[in-house]
PDB file of C-alpha atoms in Angstrom:
ATOM      1  CA  ARG A1081      -0.062  -0.017  -0.150  1.00 44.00           C
ATOM      2  CA  ALA A1082       3.040   2.522   0.851  1.00 39.00           C
ATOM      3  CA  LYS A1083       4.318   1.943  -2.333  1.00 41.00           C
ATOM      4  CA  ASN A1084       0.967   2.532  -4.103  1.00 47.00           C
ATOM      5  CA  TRP A1085       0.684   5.316  -2.324  1.00 43.00           C
ATOM      6  CA  ASP A1086       4.268   6.579  -3.390  1.00 53.00           C
ATOM      7  CA  THR A1087       3.189   6.129  -7.114  1.00 52.00           C
ATOM      8  CA  ILE A1088      -0.027   8.120  -6.896  1.00 54.00           C
ATOM      9  CA  ASN A1089       2.288  11.105  -5.001  1.00 64.00           C
ATOM     10  CA  ALA A1090       4.624  10.907  -7.801  1.00 69.00           C
ATOM     11  CA  GLN A1091       2.102  11.024 -10.377  1.00 75.00           C
ATOM     12  CA  ASN A1092       0.148  14.125  -9.026  1.00 77.00           C
ATOM     13  CA  GLN A1093       3.553  15.747  -8.181  1.00 80.00           C
ATOM     14  CA  GLN A1094       3.881  15.268 -12.356  1.00 82.00           C
ATOM     15  CA  VAL A1095       0.752  16.600 -13.074  1.00 82.00           C
ATOM     16  CA  ILE A1096       1.110  19.477 -10.249  1.00 86.00           C
ATOM     17  CA  ASP A1097       4.810  20.543 -12.054  1.00 86.00           C
ATOM     18  CA  LYS A1098       2.849  20.759 -15.526  1.00 88.00           C
ATOM     19  CA  ILE A1099       0.081  23.137 -14.172  1.00 89.00           C
ATOM     20  CA  LEU A1100       2.469  25.307 -12.710  1.00 87.00           C
ATOM     21  CA  ASP A1101       5.156  25.388 -15.348  1.00 85.00           C
ATOM     22  CA  LEU A1102       4.055  29.158 -15.701  1.00 72.00           C
ATOM     23  CA  GLY A1103       6.339  30.094 -18.586  1.00 70.00           C
ATOM     24  CA  ASP A1104       6.086  34.116 -18.944  1.00 64.00           C
ATOM     25  CA  ILE A1105       3.816  34.178 -15.569  1.00 69.00           C
ATOM     26  CA  LYS A1106       5.464  35.794 -13.167  1.00 68.00           C
ATOM     27  CA  ASP A1107       2.896  37.649 -10.620  1.00 78.00           C
ATOM     28  CA  GLY A1108       0.584  34.251  -9.505  1.00 88.00           C
ATOM     29  CA  VAL A1109      -1.512  32.389 -11.193  1.00 93.00           C
ATOM     30  CA  SER A1110      -5.047  31.315 -11.450  1.00 96.00           C
ATOM     31  CA  VAL A1111      -6.092  27.752 -11.199  1.00 96.00           C
ATOM     32  CA  LEU A1112      -9.369  26.303 -11.531  1.00 98.00           C
ATOM     33  CA  ASP A1113      -9.369  22.394 -10.384  1.00 97.00           C
ATOM     34  CA  VAL A1114     -12.494  20.829 -11.614  1.00 98.00           C
ATOM     35  CA  ALA A1115     -14.415  17.879 -10.228  1.00 96.00           C
ATOM     36  CA  CYS A1116     -12.336  18.574  -7.025  1.00 96.00           C
ATOM     37  CA  GLY A1117     -13.722  16.372  -5.108  1.00 95.00           C
ATOM     38  CA  THR A1118     -12.901  16.156  -1.066  1.00 96.00           C
ATOM     39  CA  GLY A1119     -10.306  18.488  -2.597  1.00 96.00           C
ATOM     40  CA  ASP A1120      -7.019  16.450  -2.153  1.00 94.00           C
ATOM     41  CA  PHE A1121      -5.574  17.422  -5.585  1.00 93.00           C
ATOM     42  CA  THR A1122      -6.435  21.486  -5.015  1.00 96.00           C
ATOM     43  CA  ILE A1123      -5.011  21.471  -1.555  1.00 95.00           C
ATOM     44  CA  GLU A1124      -1.655  20.152  -3.379  1.00 93.00           C
ATOM     45  CA  ILE A1125      -1.882  22.670  -6.082  1.00 93.00           C
ATOM     46  CA  ALA A1126      -2.279  25.487  -3.769  1.00 94.00           C
ATOM     47  CA  GLN A1127       0.839  24.443  -1.638  1.00 93.00           C
ATOM     48  CA  LYS A1128       3.004  24.483  -4.499  1.00 90.00           C
ATOM     49  CA  ALA A1129       1.254  27.384  -5.936  1.00 91.00           C
ATOM     50  CA  PRO A1130       3.346  30.922  -6.076  1.00 90.00           C
ATOM     51  CA  SER A1131       2.777  33.921  -4.235  1.00 90.00           C
ATOM     52  CA  GLY A1132      -0.362  35.893  -4.942  1.00 92.00           C
ATOM     53  CA  SER A1133      -1.971  32.910  -6.969  1.00 94.00           C
ATOM     54  CA  GLU A1134      -5.747  32.059  -6.773  1.00 96.00           C
ATOM     55  CA  VAL A1135      -6.789  28.542  -6.731  1.00 97.00           C
ATOM     56  CA  ILE A1136     -10.636  27.557  -6.726  1.00 98.00           C
ATOM     57  CA  GLY A1137     -11.580  23.667  -6.504  1.00 98.00           C
ATOM     58  CA  ILE A1138     -15.076  23.102  -8.013  1.00 98.00           C
ATOM     59  CA  ASP A1139     -17.583  20.318  -8.062  1.00 97.00           C
ATOM     60  CA  LEU A1140     -21.206  19.126  -8.408  1.00 95.00           C
ATOM     61  CA  SER A1141     -21.346  17.612  -4.873  1.00 95.00           C
ATOM     62  CA  GLU A1142     -21.715  19.968  -2.075  1.00 94.00           C
ATOM     63  CA  GLY A1143     -21.121  17.453   0.548  1.00 95.00           C
ATOM     64  CA  MET A1144     -17.693  16.750  -0.970  1.00 94.00           C
ATOM     65  CA  MET A1145     -17.429  20.878  -1.227  1.00 93.00           C
ATOM     66  CA  GLN A1146     -17.977  20.838   2.742  1.00 95.00           C
ATOM     67  CA  ILE A1147     -15.604  18.084   3.681  1.00 96.00           C
ATOM     68  CA  GLY A1148     -13.137  19.768   1.514  1.00 97.00           C
ATOM     69  CA  ARG A1149     -13.412  23.341   2.646  1.00 97.00           C
ATOM     70  CA  GLN A1150     -12.802  21.256   6.397  1.00 97.00           C
ATOM     71  CA  LYS A1151      -9.605  20.121   4.590  1.00 97.00           C
ATOM     72  CA  ILE A1152      -8.108  23.375   3.581  1.00 98.00           C
ATOM     73  CA  ALA A1153      -8.378  25.353   6.605  1.00 97.00           C
ATOM     74  CA  ALA A1154      -6.849  22.245   8.080  1.00 98.00           C
ATOM     75  CA  ALA A1155      -4.175  22.529   5.202  1.00 97.00           C
ATOM     76  CA  GLY A1156      -4.053  26.545   5.850  1.00 97.00           C
ATOM     77  CA  VAL A1157      -3.746  26.868   2.331  1.00 97.00           C
ATOM     78  CA  ASN A1158      -5.160  29.886   0.361  1.00 95.00           C
ATOM     79  CA  ALA A1159      -7.474  28.215  -1.863  1.00 98.00           C
ATOM     80  CA  SER A1160     -11.394  27.758  -1.994  1.00 98.00           C
ATOM     81  CA  MET A1161     -14.119  26.083  -3.288  1.00 97.00           C
ATOM     82  CA  VAL A1162     -17.543  26.185  -5.405  1.00 96.00           C
ATOM     83  CA  GLN A1163     -20.299  24.335  -5.565  1.00 96.00           C
ATOM     84  CA  GLY A1164     -20.730  24.029  -9.670  1.00 96.00           C
ATOM     85  CA  ASP A1165     -21.500  22.057 -12.545  1.00 96.00           C
ATOM     86  CA  CYS A1166     -18.474  21.396 -14.462  1.00 95.00           C
ATOM     87  CA  GLU A1167     -20.336  21.286 -17.588  1.00 96.00           C
ATOM     88  CA  ALA A1168     -21.715  24.671 -17.399  1.00 97.00           C
ATOM     89  CA  LEU A1169     -18.672  26.553 -15.692  1.00 98.00           C
ATOM     90  CA  PRO A1170     -20.086  29.801 -13.549  1.00 98.00           C
ATOM     91  CA  TYR A1171     -17.088  32.047 -15.374  1.00 98.00           C
ATOM     92  CA  GLU A1172     -16.762  34.477 -17.629  1.00 98.00           C
ATOM     93  CA  ASP A1173     -14.586  33.376 -20.846  1.00 98.00           C
ATOM     94  CA  ASN A1174     -10.633  33.834 -20.420  1.00 98.00           C
ATOM     95  CA  THR A1175     -10.802  33.705 -16.616  1.00 98.00           C
ATOM     96  CA  PHE A1176      -7.995  31.066 -15.579  1.00 97.00           C
ATOM     97  CA  ASP A1177      -4.832  30.315 -16.862  1.00 95.00           C
ATOM     98  CA  ARG A1178      -4.393  27.049 -15.918  1.00 95.00           C
ATOM     99  CA  ILE A1179      -7.167  23.807 -15.457  1.00 97.00           C
ATOM    100  CA  SER A1180      -6.755  21.080 -13.743  1.00 96.00           C
ATOM    101  CA  VAL A1181      -8.505  17.265 -13.498  1.00 96.00           C
ATOM    102  CA  GLY A1182      -7.744  14.673 -11.649  1.00 93.00           C
ATOM    103  CA  PHE A1183      -9.436  11.449 -12.528  1.00 93.00           C
ATOM    104  CA  GLY A1184     -12.684  13.388 -12.890  1.00 94.00           C
ATOM    105  CA  VAL A1185     -13.265  13.486 -16.593  1.00 96.00           C
ATOM    106  CA  ARG A1186     -14.271   9.863 -17.389  1.00 94.00           C
ATOM    107  CA  ASN A1187     -17.158  10.697 -14.971  1.00 92.00           C
ATOM    108  CA  PHE A1188     -18.451  13.634 -17.475  1.00 95.00           C
ATOM    109  CA  GLU A1189     -21.966  12.967 -18.579  1.00 94.00           C
ATOM    110  CA  HIS A1190     -21.247  15.038 -21.773  1.00 96.00           C
ATOM    111  CA  LEU A1191     -17.473  14.695 -22.320  1.00 97.00           C
ATOM    112  CA  GLU A1192     -17.037  17.222 -25.167  1.00 97.00           C
ATOM    113  CA  LEU A1193     -19.384  20.019 -23.295  1.00 97.00           C
ATOM    114  CA  GLY A1194     -17.306  19.490 -20.373  1.00 98.00           C
ATOM    115  CA  LEU A1195     -14.010  19.919 -22.777  1.00 98.00           C
ATOM    116  CA  SER A1196     -15.388  22.666 -24.477  1.00 98.00           C
ATOM    117  CA  GLU A1197     -16.294  24.911 -20.687  1.00 98.00           C
ATOM    118  CA  MET A1198     -12.710  24.357 -19.599  1.00 98.00           C
ATOM    119  CA  TYR A1199     -11.437  25.615 -22.915  1.00 98.00           C
ATOM    120  CA  ARG A1200     -13.983  28.582 -22.797  1.00 98.00           C
ATOM    121  CA  VAL A1201     -12.946  29.665 -19.392  1.00 98.00           C
ATOM    122  CA  LEU A1202      -9.304  29.182 -19.953  1.00 98.00           C
ATOM    123  CA  THR A1203      -6.969  32.448 -21.091  1.00 96.00           C
ATOM    124  CA  PRO A1204      -5.125  32.672 -24.243  1.00 96.00           C
ATOM    125  CA  GLY A1205      -1.942  30.762 -23.337  1.00 93.00           C
ATOM    126  CA  GLY A1206      -3.376  28.757 -21.024  1.00 94.00           C
ATOM    127  CA  LYS A1207      -3.064  25.268 -20.383  1.00 95.00           C
ATOM    128  CA  LEU A1208      -5.430  22.550 -19.304  1.00 97.00           C
ATOM    129  CA  VAL A1209      -3.648  19.381 -17.252  1.00 96.00           C
ATOM    130  CA  ILE A1210      -5.837  15.983 -16.930  1.00 96.00           C
ATOM    131  CA  LEU A1211      -4.863  13.096 -15.021  1.00 94.00           C
ATOM    132  CA  GLU A1212      -6.927   9.715 -15.896  1.00 95.00           C
ATOM    133  CA  LEU A1213      -6.951   6.051 -15.311  1.00 93.00           C
ATOM    134  CA  SER A1214      -6.622   3.987 -18.529  1.00 93.00           C
ATOM    135  CA  VAL A1215      -5.787   0.837 -19.877  1.00 92.00           C
ATOM    136  CA  PRO A1216      -2.123  -0.090 -20.761  1.00 92.00           C
ATOM    137  CA  SER A1217      -1.365  -0.180 -24.477  1.00 88.00           C
ATOM    138  CA  ASN A1218       1.145  -3.470 -23.596  1.00 88.00           C
ATOM    139  CA  ALA A1219      -0.890  -6.654 -24.875  1.00 87.00           C
ATOM    140  CA  PHE A1220       0.530  -8.748 -21.618  1.00 87.00           C
ATOM    141  CA  ILE A1221       0.065  -5.558 -19.001  1.00 84.00           C
ATOM    142  CA  ARG A1222      -3.211  -5.343 -20.455  1.00 86.00           C
ATOM    143  CA  TRP A1223      -4.157  -8.687 -19.733  1.00 87.00           C
ATOM    144  CA  GLY A1224      -3.070  -8.761 -16.214  1.00 85.00           C
ATOM    145  CA  TYR A1225      -4.554  -5.362 -15.550  1.00 80.00           C
ATOM    146  CA  LYS A1226      -8.175  -6.659 -17.056  1.00 87.00           C
ATOM    147  CA  LEU A1227      -7.713  -9.776 -15.044  1.00 86.00           C
ATOM    148  CA  TYR A1228      -7.645  -7.729 -11.708  1.00 83.00           C
ATOM    149  CA  PHE A1229      -9.735  -4.946 -12.676  1.00 79.00           C
ATOM    150  CA  LEU A1230     -12.395  -7.059 -14.034  1.00 81.00           C
ATOM    151  CA  LYS A1231     -12.532  -9.820 -11.425  1.00 85.00           C
ATOM    152  CA  VAL A1232     -10.205  -9.935  -8.656  1.00 83.00           C
ATOM    153  CA  LEU A1233     -10.947  -6.475  -7.601  1.00 79.00           C
ATOM    154  CA  PRO A1234     -14.594  -6.582  -7.387  1.00 80.00           C
ATOM    155  CA  PHE A1235     -14.650  -9.809  -5.741  1.00 81.00           C
ATOM    156  CA  ILE A1236     -12.367  -9.024  -2.822  1.00 83.00           C
ATOM    157  CA  GLY A1237     -14.159  -5.591  -2.528  1.00 79.00           C
ATOM    158  CA  GLY A1238     -17.387  -7.061  -2.468  1.00 81.00           C
ATOM    159  CA  LEU A1239     -16.316  -9.458   0.279  1.00 80.00           C
ATOM    160  CA  VAL A1240     -15.207  -6.326   2.335  1.00 79.00           C
ATOM    161  CA  SER A1241     -17.412  -3.893   2.005  1.00 80.00           C
ATOM    162  CA  GLY A1242     -20.585  -5.874   0.711  1.00 79.00           C
ATOM    163  CA  ASP A1243     -21.098  -3.547  -1.771  1.00 80.00           C
ATOM    164  CA  ARG A1244     -19.495  -5.312  -5.480  1.00 78.00           C
ATOM    165  CA  GLY A1245     -21.427  -2.851  -7.446  1.00 73.00           C
ATOM    166  CA  ALA A1246     -19.538  -0.094  -6.252  1.00 70.00           C
ATOM    167  CA  TYR A1247     -16.200  -1.899  -7.207  1.00 76.00           C
ATOM    168  CA  GLU A1248     -17.414  -2.787 -10.633  1.00 80.00           C
ATOM    169  CA  TYR A1249     -17.747   0.742 -11.588  1.00 82.00           C
ATOM    170  CA  LEU A1250     -14.693   1.915 -11.510  1.00 84.00           C
ATOM    171  CA  PRO A1251     -13.030  -0.764 -14.218  1.00 86.00           C
ATOM    172  CA  ALA A1252     -16.578  -0.177 -16.369  1.00 87.00           C
ATOM    173  CA  SER A1253     -16.040   3.569 -16.455  1.00 91.00           C
ATOM    174  CA  VAL A1254     -12.420   3.155 -17.398  1.00 92.00           C
ATOM    175  CA  LEU A1255     -12.797   0.641 -20.258  1.00 91.00           C
ATOM    176  CA  ARG A1256     -15.797   3.084 -21.506  1.00 93.00           C
ATOM    177  CA  PHE A1257     -13.125   6.353 -21.665  1.00 95.00           C
ATOM    178  CA  PRO A1258     -11.978   7.029 -25.102  1.00 96.00           C
ATOM    179  CA  ALA A1259      -8.554   5.501 -25.829  1.00 95.00           C
ATOM    180  CA  PRO A1260      -5.566   8.288 -25.988  1.00 96.00           C
ATOM    181  CA  ASP A1261      -5.716   8.882 -29.456  1.00 96.00           C
ATOM    182  CA  LYS A1262      -9.512   9.319 -29.592  1.00 97.00           C
ATOM    183  CA  PHE A1263      -9.581  11.377 -26.495  1.00 98.00           C
ATOM    184  CA  MET A1264      -6.760  13.774 -27.979  1.00 98.00           C
ATOM    185  CA  GLU A1265      -9.068  13.983 -30.980  1.00 98.00           C
ATOM    186  CA  ILE A1266     -12.037  15.123 -28.772  1.00 98.00           C
ATOM    187  CA  MET A1267      -9.834  17.672 -27.015  1.00 98.00           C
ATOM    188  CA  LYS A1268      -9.193  18.916 -30.077  1.00 98.00           C
ATOM    189  CA  SER A1269     -12.023  19.269 -31.491  1.00 98.00           C
ATOM    190  CA  ALA A1270     -13.301  20.923 -28.108  1.00 98.00           C
ATOM    191  CA  GLY A1271     -11.037  23.799 -29.218  1.00 98.00           C
ATOM    192  CA  PHE A1272      -7.531  22.795 -27.870  1.00 98.00           C
ATOM    193  CA  ASP A1273      -4.737  23.744 -30.219  1.00 95.00           C
ATOM    194  CA  ILE A1274      -2.063  21.909 -28.751  1.00 96.00           C
ATOM    195  CA  VAL A1275      -2.629  18.659 -27.253  1.00 98.00           C
ATOM    196  CA  GLU A1276      -0.076  16.217 -25.689  1.00 96.00           C
ATOM    197  CA  HIS A1277      -0.269  12.909 -24.152  1.00 95.00           C
ATOM    198  CA  THR A1278       2.129  11.022 -21.392  1.00 94.00           C
ATOM    199  CA  ALA A1279       1.550   7.341 -20.333  1.00 94.00           C
ATOM    200  CA  LEU A1280       2.271   6.898 -16.793  1.00 91.00           C
ATOM    201  CA  THR A1281       2.803   4.070 -14.628  1.00 87.00           C
ATOM    202  CA  LEU A1282       2.578   1.340 -17.548  1.00 89.00           C
ATOM    203  CA  GLY A1283       0.015   3.059 -18.887  1.00 91.00           C
ATOM    204  CA  ILE A1284      -2.231   2.354 -16.224  1.00 90.00           C
ATOM    205  CA  CYS A1285      -2.114   6.431 -15.681  1.00 92.00           C
ATOM    206  CA  ARG A1286      -1.919   9.096 -18.482  1.00 94.00           C
ATOM    207  CA  MET A1287      -1.527  12.912 -18.246  1.00 94.00           C
ATOM    208  CA  TYR A1288      -3.283  15.058 -20.909  1.00 97.00           C
ATOM    209  CA  VAL A1289      -2.081  18.624 -21.749  1.00 97.00           C
ATOM    210  CA  GLY A1290      -4.157  20.834 -23.748  1.00 97.00           C
ATOM    211  CA  LYS A1291      -2.961  24.465 -24.565  1.00 97.00           C
ATOM    212  CA  LYS A1292      -5.233  27.328 -25.878  1.00 97.00           C
ATOM    213  CA  ILE A1293      -3.505  29.712 -28.155  1.00 95.00           C
TER     214      ILE A1293
END
C-alpha cells in the first residue's frame, strides 16, 4: 500500500509540475481544479502555487465541498471551493491561466461539453492538465490489468464492503473511456490548439495536456 501511495504521489507531482510550469507568468496564477471532490488535488496545487495565486476547486457535490473546505482550513492553504456544474462552469470567458482535472473527466456525462467549457474559461496561452486512469497499451500488461480490475478487485471489494457494484463501476468507467488517440481528438474538437499525452505507470494512468493559443 505504501508503494502504491508513493506512485500516486509521484503522478500527482508530475501533474502539478506541469500545471505550475508558468512560462512568462510572473505574479501568481489563477487555477481552477475541476471535479475536485474533497479537494486533495486542490490543496496540493495551492501548496505549490507561487505567492499571489488564486486556486479554486469546483465540484457538483456540495457534500464533498463541505469536507473539502474543512481540509483546506486544516491545511492552512490559500484556496477556495465552489459548488457548480463542471459542464456549465460559472465563470466568464478567459478567466483562468490553468485548469486541472484529477481522475474526473471519465465521469462527465457529456465529455465534449465539459472540455469545451474548460477551453472557454481558459485564458489565451492557458493550459488544461488532465490526469486519468487508462488501459495499458502493452497486450500482456493489459491482460493482467483486466484480470485484476474486472475479476479480482470486484470480488475482494465485494467481500470486504458488501457492495460489489461499487467496485464494478470503476473498471467499467475506465474501459468506457476513449482510447488516448481518440481522447486527444476530442480535446482538439473542443478547441484545444495543442494537445499532448504522456503515459504513466505502464499506461495505467495518463496525463493529457491541452493548450489554448
